[in-house]
Coordinates of C-alpha atoms in Angstrom, one line a residue:
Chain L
X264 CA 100.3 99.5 117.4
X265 CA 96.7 97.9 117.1
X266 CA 97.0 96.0 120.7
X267 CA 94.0 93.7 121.2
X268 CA 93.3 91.9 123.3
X269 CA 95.2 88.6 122.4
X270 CA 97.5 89.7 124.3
X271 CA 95.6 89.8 127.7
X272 CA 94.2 86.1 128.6
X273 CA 90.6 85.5 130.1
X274 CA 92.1 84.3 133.2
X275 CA 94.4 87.6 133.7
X276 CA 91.0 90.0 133.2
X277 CA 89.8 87.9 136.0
X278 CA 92.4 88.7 138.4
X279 CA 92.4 92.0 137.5
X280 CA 88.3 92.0 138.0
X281 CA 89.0 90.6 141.2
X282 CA 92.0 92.5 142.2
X283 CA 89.5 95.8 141.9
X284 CA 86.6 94.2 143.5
X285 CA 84.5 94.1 140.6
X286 CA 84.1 97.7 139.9
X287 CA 84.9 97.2 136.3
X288 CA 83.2 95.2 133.7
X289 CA 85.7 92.4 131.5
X290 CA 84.8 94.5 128.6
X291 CA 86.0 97.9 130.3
X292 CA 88.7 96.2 131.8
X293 CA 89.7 94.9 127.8
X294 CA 89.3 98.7 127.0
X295 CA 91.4 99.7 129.9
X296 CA 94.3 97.5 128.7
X297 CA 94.6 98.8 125.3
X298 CA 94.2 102.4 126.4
X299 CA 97.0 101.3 128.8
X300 CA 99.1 100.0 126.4
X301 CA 98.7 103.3 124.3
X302 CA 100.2 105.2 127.0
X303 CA 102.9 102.9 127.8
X304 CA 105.0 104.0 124.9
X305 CA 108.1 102.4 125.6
X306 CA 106.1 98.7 127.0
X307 CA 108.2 98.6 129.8
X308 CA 104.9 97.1 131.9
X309 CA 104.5 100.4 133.3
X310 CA 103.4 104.2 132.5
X311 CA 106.2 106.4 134.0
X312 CA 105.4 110.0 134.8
X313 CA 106.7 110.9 131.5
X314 CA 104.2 109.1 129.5
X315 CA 101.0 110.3 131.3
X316 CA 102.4 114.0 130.9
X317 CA 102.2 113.1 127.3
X318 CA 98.9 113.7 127.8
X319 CA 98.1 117.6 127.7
X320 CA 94.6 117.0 129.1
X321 CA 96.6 115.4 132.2
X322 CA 99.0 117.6 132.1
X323 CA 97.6 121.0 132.6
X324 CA 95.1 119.7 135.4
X325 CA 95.7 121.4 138.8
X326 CA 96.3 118.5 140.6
X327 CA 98.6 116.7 138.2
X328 CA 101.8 116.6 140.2
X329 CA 99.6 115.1 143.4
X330 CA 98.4 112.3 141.3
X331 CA 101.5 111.7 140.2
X332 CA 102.6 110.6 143.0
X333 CA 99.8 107.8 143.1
X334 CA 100.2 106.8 139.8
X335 CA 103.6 106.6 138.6
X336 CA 105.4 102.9 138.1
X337 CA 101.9 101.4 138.2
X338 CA 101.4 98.3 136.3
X339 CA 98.4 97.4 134.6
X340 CA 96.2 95.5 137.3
X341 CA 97.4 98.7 139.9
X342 CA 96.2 101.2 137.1
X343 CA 93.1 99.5 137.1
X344 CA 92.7 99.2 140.8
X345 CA 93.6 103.3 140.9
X346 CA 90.8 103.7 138.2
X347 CA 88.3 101.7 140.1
X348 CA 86.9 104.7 142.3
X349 CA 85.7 106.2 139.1
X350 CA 83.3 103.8 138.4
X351 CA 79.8 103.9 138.4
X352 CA 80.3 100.9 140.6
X353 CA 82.8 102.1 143.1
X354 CA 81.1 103.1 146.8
X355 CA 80.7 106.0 148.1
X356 CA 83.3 105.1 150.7
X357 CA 85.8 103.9 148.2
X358 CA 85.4 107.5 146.3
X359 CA 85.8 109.0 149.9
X360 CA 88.9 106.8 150.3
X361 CA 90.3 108.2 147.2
X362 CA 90.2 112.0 148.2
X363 CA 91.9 111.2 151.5
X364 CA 94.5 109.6 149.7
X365 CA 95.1 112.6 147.5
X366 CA 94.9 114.8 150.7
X367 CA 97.3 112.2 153.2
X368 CA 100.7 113.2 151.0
X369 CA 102.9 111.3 153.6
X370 CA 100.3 108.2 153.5
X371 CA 100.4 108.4 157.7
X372 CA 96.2 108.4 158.1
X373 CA 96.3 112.3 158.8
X374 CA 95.5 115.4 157.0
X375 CA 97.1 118.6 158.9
X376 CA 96.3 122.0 157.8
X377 CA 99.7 122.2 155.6
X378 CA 98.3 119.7 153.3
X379 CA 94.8 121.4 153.3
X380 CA 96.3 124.6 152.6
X381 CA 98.8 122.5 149.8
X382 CA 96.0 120.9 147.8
X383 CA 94.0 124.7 148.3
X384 CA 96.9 126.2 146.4
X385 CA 97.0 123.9 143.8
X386 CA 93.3 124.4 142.7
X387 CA 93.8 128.5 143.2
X388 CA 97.5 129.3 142.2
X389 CA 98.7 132.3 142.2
X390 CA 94.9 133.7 142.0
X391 CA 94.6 134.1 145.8
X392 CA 97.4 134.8 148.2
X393 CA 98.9 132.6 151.0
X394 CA 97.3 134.8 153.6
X395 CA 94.0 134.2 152.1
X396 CA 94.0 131.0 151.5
X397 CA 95.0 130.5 155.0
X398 CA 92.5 132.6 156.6
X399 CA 89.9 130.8 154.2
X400 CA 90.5 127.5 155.7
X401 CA 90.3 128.5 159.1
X402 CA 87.6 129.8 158.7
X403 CA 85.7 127.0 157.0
X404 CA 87.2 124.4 159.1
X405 CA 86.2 126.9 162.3
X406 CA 82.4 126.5 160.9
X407 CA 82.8 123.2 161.0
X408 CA 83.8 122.3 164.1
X409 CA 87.4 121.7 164.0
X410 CA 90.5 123.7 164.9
X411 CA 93.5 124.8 162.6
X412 CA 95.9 122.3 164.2
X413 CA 93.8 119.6 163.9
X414 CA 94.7 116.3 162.2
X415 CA 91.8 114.9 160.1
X416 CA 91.6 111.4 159.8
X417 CA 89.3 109.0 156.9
X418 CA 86.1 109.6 159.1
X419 CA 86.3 113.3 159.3
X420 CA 86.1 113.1 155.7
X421 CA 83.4 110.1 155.2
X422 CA 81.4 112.6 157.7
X423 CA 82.3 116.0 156.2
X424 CA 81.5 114.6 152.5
X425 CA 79.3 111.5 153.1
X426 CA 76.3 113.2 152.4
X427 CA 76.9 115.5 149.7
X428 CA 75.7 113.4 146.5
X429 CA 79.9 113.2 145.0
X430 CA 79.7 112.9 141.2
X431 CA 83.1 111.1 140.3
X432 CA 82.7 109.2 137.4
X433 CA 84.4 108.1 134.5
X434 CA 83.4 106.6 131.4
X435 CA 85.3 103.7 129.8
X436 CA 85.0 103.4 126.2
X437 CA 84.0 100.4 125.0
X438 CA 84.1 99.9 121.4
Chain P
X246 CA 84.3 134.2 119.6
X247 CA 87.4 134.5 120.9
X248 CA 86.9 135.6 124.6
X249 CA 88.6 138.3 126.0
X250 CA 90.3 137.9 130.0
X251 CA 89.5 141.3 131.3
X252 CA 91.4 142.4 134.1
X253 CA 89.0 141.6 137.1
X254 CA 89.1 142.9 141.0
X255 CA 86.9 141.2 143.6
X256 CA 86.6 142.8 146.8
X257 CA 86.9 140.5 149.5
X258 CA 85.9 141.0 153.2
X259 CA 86.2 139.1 156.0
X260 CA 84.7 140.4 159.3
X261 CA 86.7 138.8 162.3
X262 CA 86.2 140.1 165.8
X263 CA 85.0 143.6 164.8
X264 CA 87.8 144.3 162.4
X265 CA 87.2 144.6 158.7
X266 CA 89.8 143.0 156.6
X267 CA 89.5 144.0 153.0
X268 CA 91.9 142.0 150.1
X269 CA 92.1 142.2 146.7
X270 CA 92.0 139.3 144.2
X271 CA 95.4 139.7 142.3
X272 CA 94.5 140.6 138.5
X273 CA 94.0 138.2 136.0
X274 CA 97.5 139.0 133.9
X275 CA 95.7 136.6 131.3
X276 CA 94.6 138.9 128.3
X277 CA 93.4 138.2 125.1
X278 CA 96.7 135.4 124.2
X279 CA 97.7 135.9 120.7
X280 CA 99.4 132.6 120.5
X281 CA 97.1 130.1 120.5
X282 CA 92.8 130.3 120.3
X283 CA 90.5 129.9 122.9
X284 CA 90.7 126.4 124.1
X285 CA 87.4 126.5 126.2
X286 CA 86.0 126.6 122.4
X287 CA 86.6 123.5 122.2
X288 CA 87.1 121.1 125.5
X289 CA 83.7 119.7 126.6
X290 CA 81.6 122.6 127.9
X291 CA 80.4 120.7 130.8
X292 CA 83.0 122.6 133.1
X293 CA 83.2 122.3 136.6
X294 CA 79.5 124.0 137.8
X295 CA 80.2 126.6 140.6
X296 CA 77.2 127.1 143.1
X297 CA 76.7 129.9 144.2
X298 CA 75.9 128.9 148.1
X299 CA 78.2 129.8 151.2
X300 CA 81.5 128.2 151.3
X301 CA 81.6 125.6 153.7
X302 CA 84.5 122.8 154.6
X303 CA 83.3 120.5 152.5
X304 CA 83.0 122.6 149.1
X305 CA 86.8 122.9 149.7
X306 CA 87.5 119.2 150.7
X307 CA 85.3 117.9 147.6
X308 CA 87.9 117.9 144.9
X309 CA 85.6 115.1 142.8
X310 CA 85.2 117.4 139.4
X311 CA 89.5 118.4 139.0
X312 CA 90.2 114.4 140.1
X313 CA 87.2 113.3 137.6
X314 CA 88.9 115.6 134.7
X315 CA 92.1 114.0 135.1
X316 CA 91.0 110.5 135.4
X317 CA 89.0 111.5 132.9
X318 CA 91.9 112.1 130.7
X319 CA 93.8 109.2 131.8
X320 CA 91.3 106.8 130.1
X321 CA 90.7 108.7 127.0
X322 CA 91.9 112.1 125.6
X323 CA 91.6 113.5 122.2
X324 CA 95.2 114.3 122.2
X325 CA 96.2 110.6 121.6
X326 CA 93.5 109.9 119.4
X327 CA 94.6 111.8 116.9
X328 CA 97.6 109.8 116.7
X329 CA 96.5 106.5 116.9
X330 CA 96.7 104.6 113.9
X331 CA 93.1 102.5 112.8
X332 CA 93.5 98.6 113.3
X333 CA 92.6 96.8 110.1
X334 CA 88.9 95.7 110.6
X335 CA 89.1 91.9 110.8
X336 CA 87.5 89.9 108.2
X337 CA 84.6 87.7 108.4
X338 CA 86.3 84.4 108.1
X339 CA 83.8 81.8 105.9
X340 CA 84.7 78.5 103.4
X341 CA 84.3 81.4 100.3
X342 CA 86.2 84.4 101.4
X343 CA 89.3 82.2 102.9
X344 CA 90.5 80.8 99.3
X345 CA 89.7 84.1 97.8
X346 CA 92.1 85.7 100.2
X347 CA 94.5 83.0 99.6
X348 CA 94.6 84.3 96.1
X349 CA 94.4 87.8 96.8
X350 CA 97.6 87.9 98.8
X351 CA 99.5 85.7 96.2
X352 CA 97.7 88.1 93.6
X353 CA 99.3 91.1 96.3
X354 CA 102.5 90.0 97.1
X355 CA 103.7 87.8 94.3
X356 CA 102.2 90.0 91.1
X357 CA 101.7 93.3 92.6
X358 CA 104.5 93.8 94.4
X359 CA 107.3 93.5 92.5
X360 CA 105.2 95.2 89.5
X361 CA 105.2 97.9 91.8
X362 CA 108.9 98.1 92.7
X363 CA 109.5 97.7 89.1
X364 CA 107.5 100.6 87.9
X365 CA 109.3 102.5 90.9
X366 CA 113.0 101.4 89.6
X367 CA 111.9 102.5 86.4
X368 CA 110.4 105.8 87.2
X369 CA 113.7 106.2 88.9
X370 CA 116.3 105.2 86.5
X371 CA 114.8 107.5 84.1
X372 CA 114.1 110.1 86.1
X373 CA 117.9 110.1 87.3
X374 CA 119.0 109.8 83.4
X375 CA 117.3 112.8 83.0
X376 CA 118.0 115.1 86.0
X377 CA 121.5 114.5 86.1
X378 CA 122.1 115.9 82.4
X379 CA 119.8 118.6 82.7
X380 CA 121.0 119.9 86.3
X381 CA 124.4 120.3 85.2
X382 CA 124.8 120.8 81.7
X383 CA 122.2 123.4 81.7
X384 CA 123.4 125.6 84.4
X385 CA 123.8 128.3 82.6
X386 CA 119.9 128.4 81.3
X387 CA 118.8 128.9 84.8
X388 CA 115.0 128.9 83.4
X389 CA 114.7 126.3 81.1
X390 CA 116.2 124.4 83.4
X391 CA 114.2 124.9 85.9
X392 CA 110.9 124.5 84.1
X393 CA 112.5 120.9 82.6
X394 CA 113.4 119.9 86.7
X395 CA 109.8 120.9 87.4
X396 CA 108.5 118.3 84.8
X397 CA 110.7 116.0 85.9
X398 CA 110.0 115.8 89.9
X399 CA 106.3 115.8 88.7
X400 CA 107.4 112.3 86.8
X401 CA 108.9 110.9 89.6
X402 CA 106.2 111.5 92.1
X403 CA 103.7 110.1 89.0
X404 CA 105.6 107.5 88.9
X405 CA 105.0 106.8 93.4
X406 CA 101.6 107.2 92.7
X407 CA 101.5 104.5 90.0
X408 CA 103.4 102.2 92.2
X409 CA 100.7 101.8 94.7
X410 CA 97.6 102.0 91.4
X411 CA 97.1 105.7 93.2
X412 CA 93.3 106.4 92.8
X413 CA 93.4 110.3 93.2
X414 CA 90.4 112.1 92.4
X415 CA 91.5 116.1 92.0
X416 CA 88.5 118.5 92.6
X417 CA 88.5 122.2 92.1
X418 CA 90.8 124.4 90.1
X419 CA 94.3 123.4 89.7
X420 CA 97.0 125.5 91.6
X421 CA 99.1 128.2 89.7
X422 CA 102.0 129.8 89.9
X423 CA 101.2 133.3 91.3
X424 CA 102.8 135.8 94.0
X425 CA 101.6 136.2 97.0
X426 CA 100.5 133.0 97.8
X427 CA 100.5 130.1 99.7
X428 CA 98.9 126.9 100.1
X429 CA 98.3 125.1 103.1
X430 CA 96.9 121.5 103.6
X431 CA 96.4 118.7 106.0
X432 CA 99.1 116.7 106.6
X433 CA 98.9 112.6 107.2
X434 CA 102.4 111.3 105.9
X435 CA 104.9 111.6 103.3
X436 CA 102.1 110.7 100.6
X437 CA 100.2 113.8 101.0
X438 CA 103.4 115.3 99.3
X439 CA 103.6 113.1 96.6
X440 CA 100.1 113.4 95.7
X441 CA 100.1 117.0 95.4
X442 CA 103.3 117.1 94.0
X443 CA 102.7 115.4 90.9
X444 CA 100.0 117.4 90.1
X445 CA 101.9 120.8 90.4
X446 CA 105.8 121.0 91.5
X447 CA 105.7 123.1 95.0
X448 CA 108.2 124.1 97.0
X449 CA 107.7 123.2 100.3
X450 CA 109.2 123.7 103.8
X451 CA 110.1 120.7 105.7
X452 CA 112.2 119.5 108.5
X453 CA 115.6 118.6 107.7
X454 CA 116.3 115.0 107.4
X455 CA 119.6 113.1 108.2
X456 CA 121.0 110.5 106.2
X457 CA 120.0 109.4 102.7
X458 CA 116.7 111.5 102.6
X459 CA 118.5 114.4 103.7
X460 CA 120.7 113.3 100.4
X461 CA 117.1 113.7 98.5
X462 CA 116.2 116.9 100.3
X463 CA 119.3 118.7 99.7
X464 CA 119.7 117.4 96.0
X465 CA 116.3 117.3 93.9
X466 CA 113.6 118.6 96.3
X467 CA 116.4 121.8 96.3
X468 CA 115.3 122.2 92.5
X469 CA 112.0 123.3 93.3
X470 CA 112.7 125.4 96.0
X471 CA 112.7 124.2 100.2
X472 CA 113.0 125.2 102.8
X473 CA 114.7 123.7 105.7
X474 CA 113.8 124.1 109.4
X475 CA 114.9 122.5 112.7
X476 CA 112.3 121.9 115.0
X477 CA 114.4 122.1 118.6
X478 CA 115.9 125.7 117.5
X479 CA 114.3 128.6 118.8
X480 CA 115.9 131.4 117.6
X481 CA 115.2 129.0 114.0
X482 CA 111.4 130.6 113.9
X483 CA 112.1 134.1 112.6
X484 CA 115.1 132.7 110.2
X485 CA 112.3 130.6 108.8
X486 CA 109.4 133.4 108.8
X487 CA 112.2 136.0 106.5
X488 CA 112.4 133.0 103.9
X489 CA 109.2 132.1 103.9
X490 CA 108.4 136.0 103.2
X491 CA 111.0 135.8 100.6
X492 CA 109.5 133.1 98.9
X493 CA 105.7 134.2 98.8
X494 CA 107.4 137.9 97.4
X495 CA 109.7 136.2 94.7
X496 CA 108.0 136.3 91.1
X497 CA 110.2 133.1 90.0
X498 CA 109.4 131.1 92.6
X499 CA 107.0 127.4 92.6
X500 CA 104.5 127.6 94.2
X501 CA 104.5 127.4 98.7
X502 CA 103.0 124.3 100.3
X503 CA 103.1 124.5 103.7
X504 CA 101.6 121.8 106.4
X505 CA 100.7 123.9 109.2
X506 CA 99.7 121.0 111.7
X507 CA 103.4 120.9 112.0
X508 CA 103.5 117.1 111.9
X509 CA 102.1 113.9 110.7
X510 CA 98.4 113.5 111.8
X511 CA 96.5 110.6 111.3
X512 CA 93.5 110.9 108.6
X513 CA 90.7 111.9 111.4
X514 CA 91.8 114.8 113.2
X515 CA 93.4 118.2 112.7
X516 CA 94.9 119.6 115.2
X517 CA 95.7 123.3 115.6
X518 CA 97.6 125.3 112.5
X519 CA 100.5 126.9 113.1
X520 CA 100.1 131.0 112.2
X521 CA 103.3 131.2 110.2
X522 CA 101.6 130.3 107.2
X523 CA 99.1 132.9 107.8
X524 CA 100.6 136.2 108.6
X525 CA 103.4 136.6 105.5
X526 CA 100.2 138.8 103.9
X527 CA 99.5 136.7 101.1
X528 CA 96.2 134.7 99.8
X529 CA 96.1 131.4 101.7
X530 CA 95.2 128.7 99.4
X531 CA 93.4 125.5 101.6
X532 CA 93.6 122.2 100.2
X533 CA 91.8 119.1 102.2
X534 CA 93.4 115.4 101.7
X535 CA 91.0 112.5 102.6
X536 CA 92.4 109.4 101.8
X537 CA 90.7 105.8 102.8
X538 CA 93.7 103.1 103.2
X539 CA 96.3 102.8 105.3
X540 CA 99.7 105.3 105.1
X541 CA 101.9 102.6 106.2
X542 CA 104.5 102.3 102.7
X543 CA 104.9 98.5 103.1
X544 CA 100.9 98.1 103.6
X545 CA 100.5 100.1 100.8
X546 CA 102.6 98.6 98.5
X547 CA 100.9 94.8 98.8
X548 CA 97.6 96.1 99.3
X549 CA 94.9 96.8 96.1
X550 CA 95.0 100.3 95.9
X551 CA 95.1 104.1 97.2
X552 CA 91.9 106.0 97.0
X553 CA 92.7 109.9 98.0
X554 CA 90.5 112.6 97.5
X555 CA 92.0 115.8 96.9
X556 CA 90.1 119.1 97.3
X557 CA 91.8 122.6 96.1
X558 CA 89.6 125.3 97.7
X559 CA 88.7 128.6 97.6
X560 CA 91.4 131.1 98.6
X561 CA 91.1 133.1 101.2
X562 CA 92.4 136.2 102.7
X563 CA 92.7 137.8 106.0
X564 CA 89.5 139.8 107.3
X565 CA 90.2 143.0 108.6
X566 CA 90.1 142.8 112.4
X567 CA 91.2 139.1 112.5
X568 CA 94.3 137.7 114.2
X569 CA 96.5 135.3 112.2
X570 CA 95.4 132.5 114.4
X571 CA 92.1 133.3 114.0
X572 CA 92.4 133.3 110.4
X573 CA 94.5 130.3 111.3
X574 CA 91.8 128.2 112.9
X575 CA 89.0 130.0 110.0
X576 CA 90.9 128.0 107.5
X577 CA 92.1 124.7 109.1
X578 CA 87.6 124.8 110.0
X579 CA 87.0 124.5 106.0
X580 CA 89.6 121.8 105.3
X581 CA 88.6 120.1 108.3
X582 CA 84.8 120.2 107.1
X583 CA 85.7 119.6 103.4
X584 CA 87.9 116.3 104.4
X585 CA 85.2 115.2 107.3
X586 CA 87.8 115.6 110.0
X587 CA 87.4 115.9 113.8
X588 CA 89.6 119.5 115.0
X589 CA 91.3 118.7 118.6
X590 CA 92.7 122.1 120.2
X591 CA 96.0 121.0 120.8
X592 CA 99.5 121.9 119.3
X593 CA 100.7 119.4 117.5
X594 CA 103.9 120.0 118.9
X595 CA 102.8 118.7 122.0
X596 CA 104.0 115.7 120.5
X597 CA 107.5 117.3 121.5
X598 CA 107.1 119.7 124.4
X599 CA 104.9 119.9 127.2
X600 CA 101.4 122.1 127.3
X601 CA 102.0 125.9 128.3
X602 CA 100.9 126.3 132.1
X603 CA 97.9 128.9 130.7
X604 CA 95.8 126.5 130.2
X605 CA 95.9 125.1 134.2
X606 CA 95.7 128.8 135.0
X607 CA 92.9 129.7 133.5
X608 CA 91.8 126.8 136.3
X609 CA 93.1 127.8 138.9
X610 CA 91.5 131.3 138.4
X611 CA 88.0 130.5 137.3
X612 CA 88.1 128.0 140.8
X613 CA 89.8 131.1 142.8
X614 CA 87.2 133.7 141.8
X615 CA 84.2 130.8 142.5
X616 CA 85.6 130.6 146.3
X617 CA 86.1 133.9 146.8
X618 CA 83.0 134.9 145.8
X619 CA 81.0 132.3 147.9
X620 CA 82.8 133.4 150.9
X621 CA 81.0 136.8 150.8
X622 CA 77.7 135.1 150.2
X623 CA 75.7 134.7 153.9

């Protein structure tokens, strides 16, 4: 235990600064790796899905098993790059980006309804029914404008969410 | 302090095309949980902030405050804090400190060391020479027997503390044997034993070891009266709760120490006590451990010294009206305080076994309740 960052050389935390367009400091980046290297138990390169249920803060967050799927088998200069839209650097487009990707489970471009409703019950469980939570949507997505077998695509989102001030931030700590 | 779920019902209506729909919000089957505190107590109260406007698309869409949480947690929790071990600070390298070092390690390693391991062989042969004889030729003299393999396990663990020039400083009055009662501390390693234990022989419950230290468990620590457990059994928890009540009710017995945390925790946090300690109906004891060096056994053997503070507190009971967690969390708040440590809400079992799904719930429902409300707003 006790990484530092001996073992990380000046020229990888450039790549890595590079591979996530900047977004992160070299000193965040250095706190990134030994918070990485904390969760990768086993230091197989990677944090598998086991090791970030290991963390009960993780763990019990509704949307959990979605990020999963974005974050499993990443190495360290992908775990940085998946970190980057929570910086206070990262665009408003990038963040954007980030929530379509959550949304776009098969990774084709589109949201449908059925991954709408998917994410809906994630957030709500067993709190609201399925026939509510479907009549909900349809609803909201009727006041907007779109119908319920429409397919959503990055711009509906940049245009639904573009202008609503998003606060997602996280802080690195930087000792 | 401890909130209570009522059961809630939110009328919810929809007008569509001149019909009115009316649905009910299924009730919140989360009551007051018995098992574990309030956790909103103590996660950072700045909680995802539900306006109370209309719901529109992109209220649903914006899932920014759950994502920031758990990226949130990916970068730092205060789960895995509490089990992260302190790197050494690094020294100011200069032309004086570096020989001075030198020295100090030969000093460490060379003289210390094997005076160390020398004391400890010694403390050992003797105790041995002693426990042996007494153990079986005075079988039938169950009591002066055991008061003599009392004094002698308080050698031995004298004898650890020597080894590494133990600096223990002992404040408050010094535990005695009485029934119905039970003493609970903080838990860092295996020293935390020793140093308690050569102050006053307890009998303690512990997790049963293979291999030699199972040897040492089931042999001498057996003389002062243990008690086994096995973590992965279920069924294992009310076995151990009758002995445990057995113990506490016995007039011969040594006195109980139990580590409620469950497990080793490193000297900055506490995490949650377990309430077994705290429902067998007897006067807890608290005792708070602060020690400043390192609990690694190799690091402490070639290193200068060990400077523990030990703290035996006032005893405390159960207040009428209060839970055994509550009285649970009351107590692990005045070691905590006493010893300067950070309490983290989580089960220190979590170390083993995954977070119980409550916790998303609550979640899920507080978010459920927000939208169902702002749909009825205009």
């Amino acid at each position: 235990m006790g990484n530092t960052s001996s073992m990380l050389t000046q020229y990888d935390i450039e790549e890595v600064e590079e591979h996530c367009n900047n977004t992160f400091s070299q000193q965040e980046i250095v706190s990134l790796y030994q918070r990485f290297c904390q969760l990768d138990r086993n230091s197989g390169g990677f944090i598998s899905a086991d090791e970030f249920l290991s963390v009960p803060e993780f763990a019990v967050n509704p949307l959990s098993q979605r990020l999963f799927r974005m974050v499993d088998g990443l190495n360290f200069k992908e775990f940085v790059a998946f970190l980057s839209a929570f910086s206070s650097r990262a665009t408003l487009q990038h963040k954007v980006e980030f929530i379509f990707k959550v949304y776009d489970f098969d990774g084709n471009g589109k949201v449908a309804f059925s991954d709408l409703l998917d994410v809906l019950r994630d957030l709500t469980g067993q709190f609201i029914s399925e026939q509510q939570r479907e009549l909900v949507l349809t609803h909201v997505l009727e006041e907007a404008g779109y119908k319920k077998d429409s397919l959503l695509v990055l711009s509906d989102f940049m245009k639904i969410l573009g202008n609503t001030g998003l606060k997602m931030e996280v802080e690195v700590p930087v000792d | 302090m401890y909130g209570q779920q009522s059961k809630k019902e939110v009328r919810f209506l929809l007008p569509q095309e001149g019909e009115k729909k009316m649905s009910k919000l299924s009730t919140s089957s989360s009551e007051l949980d018995l098992d574990r505190p309030n956790i909103e107590d103590y996660l950072p109260t700045d909680s995802i902030h539900q306006p109370h406007t209309k719901l529109r698309l992109r209220d649903l869409l914006d899932i920014s405050p759950t994502l920031t949480e758990a990226a949130g947690a990916i970068v730092d929790d205060s789960f895995t804090r509490c089990f992260k071990s302190n790197p050494p600070e690094p020294w100011n390298w200069n032309i004086y400190l570096f020989p001075l070092w030198c020295l100090g390690v030969v000093v460490r390693y060379g003289i210390l060391f094997p005076g160390r391991v020398l004391i400890l062989t010694i403390g050992w042969i003797i105790f041995l020479s002693c426990y042996i004889p007494v153990h079986v030729l005075l079988k039938g003299h169950d009591k002066l027997r055991k008061r003599l393999e009392r004094a002698l396990v308080e050698l031995i663990c004298s004898f650890f503390v020597a080894s590494w020039t133990g600096v223990v400083k002992y404040h408050g009055p010094r535990p005695c044997a009485r029934p119905k009662q039970v003493f609970v501390a903080n838990h860092t390693s295996m020293i935390d034993f020793i140093v308690l234990e050569q102050m006053t022989a307890f009998a303690v419950i512990m997790q049963k070891h293979p291999g030699w230290v199972g040897l040492l468990q089931s042999t001498i620590l057996e003389s002062v009266g243990c008690i086994w457990f096995n973590r992965s059994e279920s069924k294992d928890r009310e076995i151990v709760a009758r002995k445990l009540r057995e113990h506490v009710e016995g007039t011969d017995n040594n006195p109980l120490l139990i580590f409620p945390e469950g497990t080793c925790v490193n000297n900055n946090y506490t995490v949650m006590f377990k309430k077994g300690a705290f429902e067998l109906g007897a006067t807890v004891c608290p005792i708070a451990i602060k020690q400043s060096f390192t609990t690694h056994l190799l690091q402490l053997m070639t290193s200068w010294a060990v400077v523990c503070d030990v703290w035996y507190l006032e005893p405390q009971n159960m207040k009428p009206g209060e839970t055994a967690i509550e009285f649970a969390e009351r107590v692990r708040s005045i070691i905590s305080v006493r010893a300067g440590l950070k309490m983290v809400p989580w089960d220190g079992y979590l170390k083993y076994s995954r977070p119980s799904p409550k916790h998303r719930e609550r979640k899920q429902q507080s978010f459920a309740e927000s939208v169902l409300r702002r749909l009825e707003e205009k």
